[in-house]
PDB file of C-alpha atoms in Angstrom:
ATOM      1  CA  MET H  48      19.003   3.447  -4.025  1.00  0.00           C
ATOM      2  CA  SER H  49      18.620   7.184  -3.822  1.00  0.00           C
ATOM      3  CA  ALA H  50      15.761   9.463  -2.887  1.00  0.00           C
ATOM      4  CA  ARG H  51      15.873  10.640  -6.497  1.00  0.00           C
ATOM      5  CA  SER H  52      15.302   7.161  -7.960  1.00  0.00           C
ATOM      6  CA  LEU H  53      12.434   6.534  -5.538  1.00  0.00           C
ATOM      7  CA  ARG H  54      10.895   9.857  -6.558  1.00  0.00           C
ATOM      8  CA  GLU H  55      11.302   9.024 -10.257  1.00  0.00           C
ATOM      9  CA  SER H  56       9.680   5.610  -9.778  1.00  0.00           C
ATOM     10  CA  ALA H  57       6.768   7.234  -7.917  1.00  0.00           C
ATOM     11  CA  ARG H  58       6.349   9.692 -10.795  1.00  0.00           C
ATOM     12  CA  GLU H  59       6.375   6.803 -13.282  1.00  0.00           C
ATOM     13  CA  VAL H  60       3.684   4.768 -11.526  1.00  0.00           C
ATOM     14  CA  LEU H  61       1.547   7.886 -11.077  1.00  0.00           C
ATOM     15  CA  LEU H  62       1.879   8.762 -14.772  1.00  0.00           C
ATOM     16  CA  ASN H  63       0.899   5.184 -15.734  1.00  0.00           C
ATOM     17  CA  TRP H  64      -1.992   4.958 -13.248  1.00  0.00           C
ATOM     18  CA  ASP H  65      -5.291   4.135 -14.927  1.00  0.00           C
ATOM     19  CA  THR H  66      -7.458   6.529 -12.900  1.00  0.00           C
ATOM     20  CA  ASP H  67     -11.151   5.781 -12.544  1.00  0.00           C
ATOM     21  CA  SER H  68     -12.588   9.178 -11.569  1.00  0.00           C
ATOM     22  CA  ASP H  69     -12.076  12.929 -11.709  1.00  0.00           C
ATOM     23  CA  HIS H  70     -11.080  12.781  -8.037  1.00  0.00           C
ATOM     24  CA  ALA H  71      -8.358  10.205  -8.795  1.00  0.00           C
ATOM     25  CA  GLU H  72      -7.098  12.288 -11.708  1.00  0.00           C
ATOM     26  CA  SER H  73      -6.917  15.353  -9.447  1.00  0.00           C
ATOM     27  CA  LEU H  74      -5.076  13.329  -6.803  1.00  0.00           C
ATOM     28  CA  ARG H  75      -2.572  12.168  -9.431  1.00  0.00           C
ATOM     29  CA  HIS H  76      -1.789  15.788 -10.365  1.00  0.00           C
ATOM     30  CA  THR H  77      -1.524  16.792  -6.701  1.00  0.00           C
ATOM     31  CA  MET H  78       0.921  13.966  -5.965  1.00  0.00           C
ATOM     32  CA  LEU H  79       3.006  14.739  -9.054  1.00  0.00           C
ATOM     33  CA  ALA H  80       3.218  18.397  -8.003  1.00  0.00           C
ATOM     34  CA  PHE H  81       4.231  17.298  -4.502  1.00  0.00           C
ATOM     35  CA  LEU H  82       7.017  15.122  -5.924  1.00  0.00           C
ATOM     36  CA  ASP H  83       8.219  17.978  -8.143  1.00  0.00           C
ATOM     37  CA  SER H  84       8.504  20.243  -5.091  1.00  0.00           C
ATOM     38  CA  ALA H  85       9.945  17.726  -2.612  1.00  0.00           C
ATOM     39  CA  PRO H  86      13.216  16.030  -3.642  1.00  0.00           C
ATOM     40  CA  ASP H  87      13.082  13.847  -0.493  1.00  0.00           C
ATOM     41  CA  GLY H  88       9.310  13.356  -0.671  1.00  0.00           C
ATOM     42  CA  CYS H  89       9.558   9.558  -0.728  1.00  0.00           C
ATOM     43  CA  LEU H  90      11.450   9.379   2.563  1.00  0.00           C
ATOM     44  CA  ARG H  91       9.858   9.373   6.010  1.00  0.00           C
ATOM     45  CA  SER H  92      12.332  12.058   7.101  1.00  0.00           C
ATOM     46  CA  HIS H  93      10.396  14.552   4.953  1.00  0.00           C
ATOM     47  CA  ALA H  94       8.192  15.661   7.853  1.00  0.00           C
ATOM     48  CA  PRO H  95       5.607  17.764   5.945  1.00  0.00           C
ATOM     49  CA  GLY H  96       4.515  14.579   4.150  1.00  0.00           C
ATOM     50  CA  HIS H  97       5.896  11.640   2.232  1.00  0.00           C
ATOM     51  CA  ILE H  98       5.020   8.928  -0.250  1.00  0.00           C
ATOM     52  CA  THR H  99       4.140   5.549   1.270  1.00  0.00           C
ATOM     53  CA  ALA H 100       3.482   2.242  -0.482  1.00  0.00           C
ATOM     54  CA  SER H 101       0.773  -0.239   0.426  1.00  0.00           C
ATOM     55  CA  SER H 102      -0.614  -3.479  -0.932  1.00  0.00           C
ATOM     56  CA  LEU H 103      -3.946  -5.184  -1.160  1.00  0.00           C
ATOM     57  CA  VAL H 104      -2.739  -8.758  -0.537  1.00  0.00           C
ATOM     58  CA  LEU H 105      -5.140 -11.312  -1.999  1.00  0.00           C
ATOM     59  CA  ASP H 106      -4.854 -15.076  -2.053  1.00  0.00           C
ATOM     60  CA  GLU H 107      -4.261 -16.714  -5.435  1.00  0.00           C
ATOM     61  CA  ASP H 108      -7.956 -16.925  -6.371  1.00  0.00           C
ATOM     62  CA  GLY H 109      -8.731 -13.373  -5.229  1.00  0.00           C
ATOM     63  CA  ARG H 110     -11.370 -14.386  -2.685  1.00  0.00           C
ATOM     64  CA  HIS H 111      -9.541 -13.575   0.554  1.00  0.00           C
ATOM     65  CA  VAL H 112      -7.699 -10.460   1.658  1.00  0.00           C
ATOM     66  CA  LEU H 113      -4.903 -10.279   4.220  1.00  0.00           C
ATOM     67  CA  LEU H 114      -5.428  -7.423   6.666  1.00  0.00           C
ATOM     68  CA  THR H 115      -3.384  -6.078   9.543  1.00  0.00           C
ATOM     69  CA  LEU H 116      -4.824  -4.632  12.729  1.00  0.00           C
ATOM     70  CA  HIS H 117      -2.698  -1.499  12.726  1.00  0.00           C
ATOM     71  CA  PRO H 118      -1.610  -0.446  16.235  1.00  0.00           C
ATOM     72  CA  ARG H 119      -1.490   3.292  15.501  1.00  0.00           C
ATOM     73  CA  VAL H 120      -4.714   3.407  13.480  1.00  0.00           C
ATOM     74  CA  GLY H 121      -6.642   0.795  15.508  1.00  0.00           C
ATOM     75  CA  ARG H 122      -8.397  -0.586  12.410  1.00  0.00           C
ATOM     76  CA  TRP H 123      -8.020  -3.469   9.964  1.00  0.00           C
ATOM     77  CA  ILE H 124      -6.193  -2.109   6.914  1.00  0.00           C
ATOM     78  CA  GLN H 125      -4.085  -3.238   3.958  1.00  0.00           C
ATOM     79  CA  LEU H 126      -0.367  -3.884   4.468  1.00  0.00           C
ATOM     80  CA  GLY H 127       2.141  -1.152   3.726  1.00  0.00           C
ATOM     81  CA  GLY H 128       4.476   1.488   4.991  1.00  0.00           C
ATOM     82  CA  HIS H 129       7.376   3.803   4.328  1.00  0.00           C
ATOM     83  CA  CYS H 130       9.808   3.710   1.451  1.00  0.00           C
ATOM     84  CA  GLU H 131      13.396   3.100   2.490  1.00  0.00           C
ATOM     85  CA  GLU H 132      16.584   4.213   0.795  1.00  0.00           C
ATOM     86  CA  GLY H 133      17.375   0.545   0.083  1.00  0.00           C
ATOM     87  CA  ASP H 134      14.244   0.220  -2.082  1.00  0.00           C
ATOM     88  CA  ASP H 135      14.961   0.573  -5.802  1.00  0.00           C
ATOM     89  CA  THR H 136      11.378   1.680  -6.537  1.00  0.00           C
ATOM     90  CA  VAL H 137       8.073   2.352  -4.787  1.00  0.00           C
ATOM     91  CA  VAL H 138       6.851  -0.968  -6.218  1.00  0.00           C
ATOM     92  CA  ASP H 139       9.759  -2.658  -4.434  1.00  0.00           C
ATOM     93  CA  ALA H 140       8.819  -0.790  -1.243  1.00  0.00           C
ATOM     94  CA  ALA H 141       5.221  -2.059  -1.422  1.00  0.00           C
ATOM     95  CA  LEU H 142       6.383  -5.645  -1.959  1.00  0.00           C
ATOM     96  CA  ARG H 143       8.995  -5.421   0.816  1.00  0.00           C
ATOM     97  CA  GLU H 144       6.410  -4.076   3.256  1.00  0.00           C
ATOM     98  CA  ALA H 145       3.980  -6.879   2.341  1.00  0.00           C
ATOM     99  CA  ARG H 146       6.699  -9.508   2.922  1.00  0.00           C
ATOM    100  CA  GLU H 147       7.873  -7.946   6.191  1.00  0.00           C
ATOM    101  CA  GLU H 148       4.369  -7.565   7.599  1.00  0.00           C
ATOM    102  CA  SER H 149       3.091 -11.008   6.521  1.00  0.00           C
ATOM    103  CA  GLY H 150       6.106 -13.317   6.531  1.00  0.00           C
ATOM    104  CA  ILE H 151       4.884 -14.723   3.197  1.00  0.00           C
ATOM    105  CA  GLU H 152       7.518 -15.751   0.666  1.00  0.00           C
ATOM    106  CA  GLY H 153       6.639 -15.896  -3.017  1.00  0.00           C
ATOM    107  CA  LEU H 154       4.354 -12.851  -3.107  1.00  0.00           C
ATOM    108  CA  ARG H 155       3.822 -11.379  -6.586  1.00  0.00           C
ATOM    109  CA  ILE H 156       3.129  -7.700  -7.204  1.00  0.00           C
ATOM    110  CA  GLU H 157       1.292  -6.059 -10.083  1.00  0.00           C
ATOM    111  CA  PRO H 158       3.447  -2.997 -10.857  1.00  0.00           C
ATOM    112  CA  ARG H 159       0.515  -0.829 -12.012  1.00  0.00           C
ATOM    113  CA  MET H 160      -1.132   1.089  -9.180  1.00  0.00           C
ATOM    114  CA  LEU H 161      -4.656   0.239  -8.091  1.00  0.00           C
ATOM    115  CA  SER H 162      -5.246   3.602  -6.453  1.00  0.00           C
ATOM    116  CA  ALA H 163      -3.779   6.355  -4.313  1.00  0.00           C
ATOM    117  CA  HIS H 164      -4.872   8.083  -1.141  1.00  0.00           C
ATOM    118  CA  THR H 165      -3.662  10.847   1.133  1.00  0.00           C
ATOM    119  CA  HIS H 166      -4.313  11.037   4.860  1.00  0.00           C
ATOM    120  CA  PRO H 167      -2.996  12.839   7.937  1.00  0.00           C
ATOM    121  CA  ILE H 168      -1.222  10.703  10.528  1.00  0.00           C
ATOM    122  CA  THR H 169       1.295  10.934  13.324  1.00  0.00           C
ATOM    123  CA  CYS H 170       3.790   8.304  12.231  1.00  0.00           C
ATOM    124  CA  SER H 171       7.124   7.175  13.639  1.00  0.00           C
ATOM    125  CA  LEU H 172       8.530  10.702  13.472  1.00  0.00           C
ATOM    126  CA  GLY H 173       6.255  11.570  16.396  1.00  0.00           C
ATOM    127  CA  VAL H 174       4.920  14.658  14.639  1.00  0.00           C
ATOM    128  CA  PRO H 175       1.792  15.112  12.548  1.00  0.00           C
ATOM    129  CA  THR H 176       2.497  14.478   8.881  1.00  0.00           C
ATOM    130  CA  ARG H 177       0.679  13.407   5.744  1.00  0.00           C
ATOM    131  CA  HIS H 178       1.007  10.073   3.951  1.00  0.00           C
ATOM    132  CA  LEU H 179       0.574  10.083   0.182  1.00  0.00           C
ATOM    133  CA  ASP H 180      -0.111   6.379  -0.270  1.00  0.00           C
ATOM    134  CA  LEU H 181       0.420   4.534  -3.564  1.00  0.00           C
ATOM    135  CA  ARG H 182      -1.565   1.276  -3.525  1.00  0.00           C
ATOM    136  CA  PHE H 183      -0.755  -1.937  -5.394  1.00  0.00           C
ATOM    137  CA  LEU H 184      -2.122  -5.460  -5.839  1.00  0.00           C
ATOM    138  CA  VAL H 185      -0.063  -8.291  -4.358  1.00  0.00           C
ATOM    139  CA  THR H 186      -1.017 -11.938  -4.829  1.00  0.00           C
ATOM    140  CA  ALA H 187      -0.096 -14.750  -2.434  1.00  0.00           C
ATOM    141  CA  PRO H 188       1.286 -18.042  -3.783  1.00  0.00           C
ATOM    142  CA  GLY H 189      -1.763 -20.126  -2.835  1.00  0.00           C
ATOM    143  CA  PRO H 190      -5.217 -20.162  -1.255  1.00  0.00           C
ATOM    144  CA  ALA H 191      -5.567 -18.369   2.079  1.00  0.00           C
ATOM    145  CA  SER H 192      -6.030 -21.657   3.950  1.00  0.00           C
ATOM    146  CA  GLU H 193      -2.626 -22.894   2.727  1.00  0.00           C
ATOM    147  CA  VAL H 194      -0.515 -19.733   3.032  1.00  0.00           C
ATOM    148  CA  PRO H 195       1.072 -19.423   6.482  1.00  0.00           C
ATOM    149  CA  ILE H 196       1.402 -15.914   7.859  1.00  0.00           C
ATOM    150  CA  THR H 197       3.547 -14.421  10.602  1.00  0.00           C
ATOM    151  CA  ILE H 198       2.443 -11.443  12.668  1.00  0.00           C
ATOM    152  CA  SER H 199       5.198  -8.831  12.696  1.00  0.00           C
ATOM    153  CA  ASP H 200       5.920  -6.375  15.476  1.00  0.00           C
ATOM    154  CA  GLU H 201       4.265  -3.716  13.275  1.00  0.00           C
ATOM    155  CA  SER H 202       0.839  -5.303  13.779  1.00  0.00           C
ATOM    156  CA  GLN H 203      -1.517  -6.148  16.621  1.00  0.00           C
ATOM    157  CA  ASP H 204      -3.014  -8.950  14.520  1.00  0.00           C
ATOM    158  CA  LEU H 205      -2.905 -10.298  10.976  1.00  0.00           C
ATOM    159  CA  ARG H 206      -5.597 -12.444   9.340  1.00  0.00           C
ATOM    160  CA  TRP H 207      -7.108 -13.606   6.074  1.00  0.00           C
ATOM    161  CA  PHE H 208     -10.734 -12.530   5.581  1.00  0.00           C
ATOM    162  CA  PRO H 209     -13.224 -13.355   2.828  1.00  0.00           C
ATOM    163  CA  LEU H 210     -13.601 -10.233   0.693  1.00  0.00           C
ATOM    164  CA  ASP H 211     -17.362 -10.403   1.166  1.00  0.00           C
ATOM    165  CA  ASP H 212     -17.123 -10.732   4.974  1.00  0.00           C
ATOM    166  CA  LEU H 213     -14.732  -8.095   6.303  1.00  0.00           C
ATOM    167  CA  PRO H 214     -14.363  -7.737  10.079  1.00  0.00           C
ATOM    168  CA  GLU H 215     -15.836  -4.993  12.195  1.00  0.00           C
ATOM    169  CA  GLY H 216     -13.324  -2.182  12.337  1.00  0.00           C
ATOM    170  CA  ALA H 217     -12.066  -2.750   8.796  1.00  0.00           C
ATOM    171  CA  GLU H 218     -11.491   0.154   6.430  1.00  0.00           C
ATOM    172  CA  LYS H 219     -14.325  -1.329   4.372  1.00  0.00           C
ATOM    173  CA  GLU H 220     -14.717   1.486   1.857  1.00  0.00           C
ATOM    174  CA  THR H 221     -10.987   1.456   1.074  1.00  0.00           C
ATOM    175  CA  ILE H 222     -10.741  -2.329   0.830  1.00  0.00           C
ATOM    176  CA  ASP H 223     -13.897  -2.606  -1.288  1.00  0.00           C
ATOM    177  CA  HIS H 224     -12.562   0.031  -3.704  1.00  0.00           C
ATOM    178  CA  LEU H 225      -9.171  -1.684  -3.971  1.00  0.00           C
ATOM    179  CA  ALA H 226     -10.828  -5.086  -4.468  1.00  0.00           C
ATOM    180  CA  LEU H 227     -13.066  -3.688  -7.204  1.00  0.00           C
ATOM    181  CA  ARG H 228      -9.993  -2.303  -8.984  1.00  0.00           C
ATOM    182  CA  ALA H 229      -8.151  -5.641  -8.500  1.00  0.00           C
ATOM    183  CA  ARG H 230     -10.948  -7.835  -9.898  1.00  0.00           C
ATOM    184  CA  ALA H 231      -9.835  -7.165 -13.464  1.00  0.00           C
ATOM    185  CA  HIS H 232      -6.604  -9.005 -12.622  1.00  0.00           C
ATOM    186  CA  PHE H 233      -8.553 -12.194 -11.802  1.00  0.00           C
ATOM    187  CA  ARG H 234     -10.771 -12.269 -14.918  1.00  0.00           C
TER     188      ARG H 234
END
């Protein structure tokens, strides 16, 4: 798929995002303006910054979260990464990244965004850049105890954790916010 179709899909999910604060609404407008000014803004080759796609992966009952110990960040975070030209949409990118980083088949993604975030990082380009991260809910096909996982080469570790007992070094504020937004899916 093309950079243009990725950009259009990012615009669509941002326009359909049910924001929960003035800050989120401002972030939506900032990301839309970025996409309007950056035709290749969904590709990692766009060094000033680029859209990324991540997933809060929960088990089927929503009680456990799958986190990766990210080697570059050094913290437990949600799964995710860069869009690739082979992705039809940013939703597809988020699901692909979750599959690649977990080894789990049968993951299901909710196509409406949970949230968005922007952060500076030195990623695989080797230069400082900015990630504009679109975050989605992905559900595993069973309870955490029955869903086998495989640690990819993109992770130092990968584990299921109870949502109410996150490990030291977890991006707790981020994960708690995503879990709060995801709870509506499990009601």
